[in-house]
């Protein structure tokens, strides 16, 4: 489906960025590549959350500090804006307490609001993201259908064209958009609305045509904001590219029908000291295996393949080499209904370089 294809694209992007980060000696290049990898991770997590929403499964609610989270997110969002639109993050008033929200959907919702604000600005303008805390009394709580108490408020305000009355009536409906074909999915505000509702909060919208708009997301405060590290996160150092001298290089047979994913995954593994044979179909993978059955230490295969699925490929290979380690990779979640999928480790796309190599090494060491 769409999620599978999207995750395949993310996997190719993330893997290529990982290769660039590992091979570059320039800190700026490595930092940019790391930003891409982290964005890919966020996007992959978002796909899983949206699928969970569609199946009405609960997301991963965590207690976190919204101020600290936004302080790390806003610099990344600034890259989405043209030079004549400024983006600021401000805290109004005193301390802001911790909130219990799905952090992936929280970040995605803020990004969606910032992108919508950008698209609403004609020419130069400003977007301001503010955090504050306020009390909701009994009367307001009754009107809104929420609990009384302290609420953390995250507001995204812009100097754009504003929102019409007709748009305000439908703006939280799934797939409703005022943008042109190919410019928006109509899911951004509906995701934000669902995320805030999941947290038992509410959204206030202020806007007049020609005077900009402000979306204020209210979240119940569940306690003091958890402490977060104040020191900058160090740039990950590249791991050794090859095994120690004299150590045999593990031999991997890789099967994936997406050429970009296959190429990038092969490069990742080779950078970490693996010898890799790759194939685009299970028949081609079987032919490569049959040519040298003892020359493969592990099968790394996509689950959804032309001709027949990855678990069937694993079964046929293991008929010749019982106990051969196998790792499945897929743009689908593990709950896809394919026999044999539970017989080997499973890695969801997009995956990081470290997750890939750690999973492969663990499978090799398990025999």
XYZ file of C-alpha atoms in Angstrom:
367
model
C 0.000 0.000 0.000
C 0.903 3.673 0.223
C 2.602 3.273 3.618
C 4.827 0.474 2.277
C 5.900 2.556 -0.723
C 6.464 5.645 1.409
C 8.603 3.708 3.883
C 10.678 2.328 1.014
C 11.403 5.869 -0.175
C 12.288 6.900 3.381
C 14.590 3.897 3.727
C 16.515 4.877 0.600
C 16.847 8.501 1.751
C 17.895 7.579 5.288
C 20.384 4.952 4.153
C 22.007 7.320 1.676
C 22.273 10.023 4.352
C 23.883 7.503 6.712
C 26.473 6.609 4.084
C 27.256 10.305 3.539
C 27.631 10.888 7.289
C 29.914 7.890 7.709
C 32.136 8.747 4.760
C 32.452 12.525 5.159
C 35.212 14.220 7.141
C 33.419 17.587 7.122
C 31.478 18.294 10.323
C 28.922 20.487 8.526
C 28.210 17.756 5.992
C 27.906 15.151 8.737
C 25.548 17.376 10.734
C 23.330 17.919 7.704
C 23.287 14.188 6.958
C 22.392 13.474 10.585
C 19.500 15.956 10.349
C 18.228 14.024 7.334
C 18.521 10.708 9.194
C 16.621 12.056 12.194
C 13.918 13.525 9.972
C 13.551 10.157 8.241
C 13.179 8.485 11.646
C 10.456 10.972 12.577
C 8.671 10.405 9.282
C 8.806 6.628 9.659
C 7.460 6.851 13.199
C 4.703 9.152 11.955
C 3.615 6.607 9.339
C 3.328 3.965 12.068
C 1.298 6.345 14.270
C -1.091 7.251 11.459
C -1.626 3.565 10.696
C -2.318 2.970 14.394
C -4.844 5.821 14.390
C -6.555 4.253 11.396
C -6.830 0.960 13.300
C -7.928 2.873 16.429
C -4.928 1.612 18.370
C -3.508 3.765 21.186
C -0.266 5.572 20.438
C 2.802 5.870 22.621
C 1.880 8.533 25.170
C 4.872 9.948 27.060
C 5.318 12.699 29.632
C 7.732 15.336 28.349
C 8.660 19.011 28.521
C 6.988 20.905 25.649
C 9.352 23.874 25.992
C 12.490 21.743 25.617
C 10.945 19.717 22.796
C 10.059 22.842 20.824
C 13.492 24.352 21.458
C 14.977 21.392 19.599
C 12.309 21.281 16.898
C 12.037 24.937 15.871
C 15.563 25.194 14.355
C 14.704 22.258 12.086
C 11.383 23.847 11.119
C 13.151 27.097 10.228
C 14.731 25.269 7.285
C 11.264 24.847 5.779
C 10.791 28.601 5.462
C 11.943 31.082 2.813
C 14.385 33.812 3.913
C 11.671 36.488 4.172
C 9.624 34.565 6.761
C 11.000 34.530 10.309
C 10.280 31.844 12.907
C 10.580 32.507 16.640
C 10.046 30.365 19.721
C 9.064 32.195 22.899
C 7.944 31.232 26.394
C 5.338 33.458 27.982
C 5.109 33.749 31.761
C 6.722 31.316 34.183
C 7.458 27.615 34.084
C 5.383 25.283 31.914
C 4.571 21.836 33.268
C 4.921 18.443 31.657
C 2.316 17.056 29.266
C 1.349 13.485 28.376
C 1.174 13.245 24.598
C 2.338 11.085 21.722
C 5.646 12.910 21.016
C 5.781 11.875 17.357
C 2.326 13.265 16.637
C 3.091 16.352 18.747
C 6.129 17.226 16.632
C 4.314 16.428 13.396
C 1.345 18.581 14.411
C 3.569 21.570 15.148
C 5.339 21.072 11.834
C 1.988 20.929 10.007
C 0.863 24.162 11.669
C 4.120 25.917 10.777
C 3.885 24.743 7.158
C 0.258 25.913 6.958
C 1.322 29.264 8.413
C 4.100 29.547 5.845
C 1.673 28.860 3.005
C -0.749 31.485 4.344
C 1.842 34.276 4.268
C 2.094 36.329 1.106
C 5.606 37.719 0.818
C 7.460 38.667 4.003
C 6.015 37.710 7.370
C 6.526 36.057 10.726
C 5.553 32.862 12.517
C 5.749 32.698 16.303
C 5.552 29.528 18.392
C 4.833 30.320 22.044
C 4.498 28.136 25.119
C 2.642 29.164 28.245
C 0.517 27.754 31.033
C -2.966 28.817 32.090
C -5.803 27.612 34.283
C -9.128 26.306 33.009
C -11.910 26.990 35.525
C -15.086 25.005 36.081
C -17.249 27.074 33.717
C -14.808 26.880 30.807
C -14.203 23.184 31.466
C -17.958 22.536 31.315
C -18.287 24.410 28.025
C -15.368 22.594 26.425
C -16.025 19.176 27.909
C -12.603 18.904 29.561
C -11.248 18.712 33.108
C -10.447 21.757 35.221
C -6.864 22.596 36.137
C -3.607 23.776 34.606
C -3.052 23.500 30.855
C 0.142 23.902 28.863
C -0.585 25.962 25.756
C 1.417 25.781 22.532
C 0.376 28.522 20.105
C 1.407 28.855 16.463
C 0.654 32.379 15.232
C 1.229 33.811 11.758
C 0.846 37.065 9.850
C -0.857 35.413 6.896
C -4.127 35.921 5.070
C -6.307 34.487 7.834
C -9.088 31.906 7.709
C -12.568 32.376 6.294
C -15.680 31.391 8.238
C -16.451 28.626 5.740
C -12.980 27.124 6.119
C -13.162 27.254 9.937
C -16.246 25.042 9.879
C -14.434 22.232 8.051
C -10.711 22.720 8.695
C -10.395 19.767 11.118
C -12.155 17.337 8.767
C -9.839 14.628 7.374
C -8.718 15.329 3.798
C -10.203 18.838 3.748
C -7.748 21.311 2.246
C -7.842 24.715 0.595
C -4.573 24.014 -1.226
C -4.258 22.994 -4.839
C -3.931 19.441 -6.113
C -0.601 17.978 -5.014
C 0.062 20.774 -2.507
C -1.586 19.310 0.577
C -3.155 16.096 1.880
C -5.777 17.640 4.128
C -4.522 15.513 7.039
C -2.402 18.062 8.922
C -5.080 19.706 11.062
C -7.042 16.490 11.530
C -3.909 14.815 12.932
C -3.380 17.749 15.307
C -7.019 17.620 16.391
C -6.854 13.864 17.032
C -3.537 14.184 18.887
C -4.858 16.899 21.219
C -8.063 14.941 21.801
C -6.049 11.842 22.670
C -4.289 13.944 25.308
C -7.710 15.117 26.661
C -7.024 18.687 25.594
C -8.569 21.138 23.144
C -7.676 23.629 20.401
C -8.580 27.322 20.234
C -8.453 29.095 16.876
C -8.317 32.871 16.432
C -8.394 34.371 12.966
C -9.827 37.066 10.763
C -9.374 37.310 7.019
C -6.362 39.497 6.336
C -5.151 39.460 9.953
C -3.388 36.137 10.308
C -4.293 33.122 12.414
C -3.388 31.565 15.748
C -3.830 27.924 16.733
C -3.557 27.364 20.498
C -3.136 23.698 21.453
C -4.088 23.066 25.107
C -2.733 20.033 26.986
C -3.524 19.112 30.610
C -0.462 19.548 32.814
C 0.291 16.193 34.444
C 3.108 17.338 36.732
C 6.451 19.126 36.640
C 8.228 19.019 33.304
C 10.767 16.162 33.288
C 14.360 17.297 33.427
C 16.091 17.274 30.069
C 19.804 17.474 29.315
C 21.011 21.052 28.798
C 24.215 20.099 27.022
C 24.155 19.786 23.224
C 23.852 16.287 21.820
C 27.287 15.326 20.480
C 27.573 14.419 16.834
C 27.746 10.606 16.585
C 31.204 9.446 15.660
C 31.528 7.029 12.743
C 32.016 3.444 13.853
C 34.884 1.424 12.405
C 34.114 0.611 8.779
C 35.782 -2.786 8.702
C 36.309 -5.637 11.178
C 39.671 -5.917 12.942
C 42.491 -7.219 10.772
C 42.356 -10.974 10.401
C 38.620 -11.184 11.125
C 36.635 -12.792 8.287
C 34.068 -10.500 6.676
C 30.514 -11.859 7.138
C 28.858 -12.607 3.792
C 25.333 -11.264 3.305
C 22.824 -12.185 0.593
C 20.505 -9.178 0.208
C 17.175 -9.376 -1.646
C 15.034 -6.255 -2.188
C 13.049 -5.341 -5.289
C 13.463 -1.576 -4.798
C 16.737 -0.627 -6.539
C 17.319 2.508 -4.429
C 16.770 0.661 -1.147
C 18.891 -2.275 -2.288
C 21.760 -0.048 -3.416
C 21.760 2.086 -0.255
C 21.430 -0.925 2.074
C 24.332 -2.644 0.345
C 26.512 0.449 0.781
C 25.602 0.658 4.467
C 26.567 -2.950 5.080
C 29.794 -2.698 3.108
C 30.809 0.353 5.134
C 30.437 -1.746 8.278
C 32.663 -4.522 6.973
C 30.241 -6.977 5.367
C 30.601 -8.640 1.972
C 27.282 -8.303 0.141
C 25.695 -10.051 -2.825
C 22.395 -8.462 -3.842
C 19.409 -9.490 -5.933
C 16.219 -7.738 -7.017
C 13.967 -10.816 -7.066
C 13.737 -13.992 -4.990
C 14.503 -16.096 -8.072
C 17.709 -14.109 -8.616
C 18.560 -14.484 -4.931
C 18.040 -18.247 -5.133
C 20.262 -18.422 -8.204
C 23.023 -16.513 -6.395
C 22.674 -18.811 -3.398
C 22.682 -22.003 -5.472
C 25.867 -20.857 -7.219
C 27.683 -20.917 -3.860
C 25.530 -22.320 -1.003
C 28.367 -22.162 1.534
C 29.304 -18.603 0.559
C 26.436 -16.970 2.466
C 26.434 -16.334 6.219
C 23.070 -14.531 6.433
C 20.025 -13.823 4.259
C 18.674 -10.265 4.504
C 15.413 -10.099 2.577
C 12.460 -7.832 2.012
C 9.110 -9.385 2.943
C 6.965 -8.270 0.001
C 8.662 -9.383 -3.216
C 7.667 -10.265 -6.783
C 7.258 -14.000 -7.525
C 6.999 -15.044 -3.853
C 7.486 -13.413 -0.421
C 10.645 -13.180 1.646
C 9.661 -15.852 4.212
C 9.211 -18.347 1.350
C 12.666 -17.404 0.052
C 14.045 -18.014 3.548
C 12.326 -21.420 3.702
C 13.825 -22.519 0.374
C 17.303 -21.341 1.298
C 17.110 -23.088 4.666
C 16.194 -26.351 2.946
C 19.783 -26.335 1.668
C 21.320 -24.595 4.695
C 19.317 -25.442 7.844
C 19.814 -22.849 10.551
C 21.106 -20.128 8.219
C 20.492 -16.757 9.943
C 17.760 -14.646 8.327
C 16.636 -11.054 8.891
C 13.423 -9.699 7.354
C 13.072 -6.045 6.332
C 9.841 -4.396 5.223
C 7.982 -1.158 4.698
C 4.986 -2.902 6.277
C 4.525 -3.495 9.988
C 5.128 -6.968 11.361
C 1.397 -7.733 11.612
C 1.167 -8.326 7.845
C -0.355 -11.797 7.342
C 2.429 -13.827 5.725
C 3.329 -17.346 6.937
C 6.829 -17.714 8.345
C 7.286 -14.048 9.220
C 7.761 -14.841 12.909
C 10.684 -17.192 12.249
C 13.385 -14.497 12.037
C 14.182 -10.987 13.324
C 12.155 -8.214 11.675
C 13.373 -4.707 10.843
C 10.878 -2.025 9.817
C 11.826 0.462 7.116
C 13.156 3.064 7.387
C 15.974 1.789 9.620
C 19.132 3.487 10.814
C 22.633 2.302 9.989
C 23.193 1.238 13.592
C 19.883 -0.643 13.852
C 20.602 -2.489 10.625
C 24.122 -3.564 11.516
C 23.251 -4.362 15.147
C 20.341 -6.573 14.044
C 22.461 -8.365 11.450
C 25.323 -8.932 13.888
C 22.953 -10.216 16.582
C 21.471 -12.707 14.112
C 24.948 -13.876 13.088
C 25.987 -14.313 16.716
C 22.841 -16.301 17.568
C 23.972 -19.402 15.670
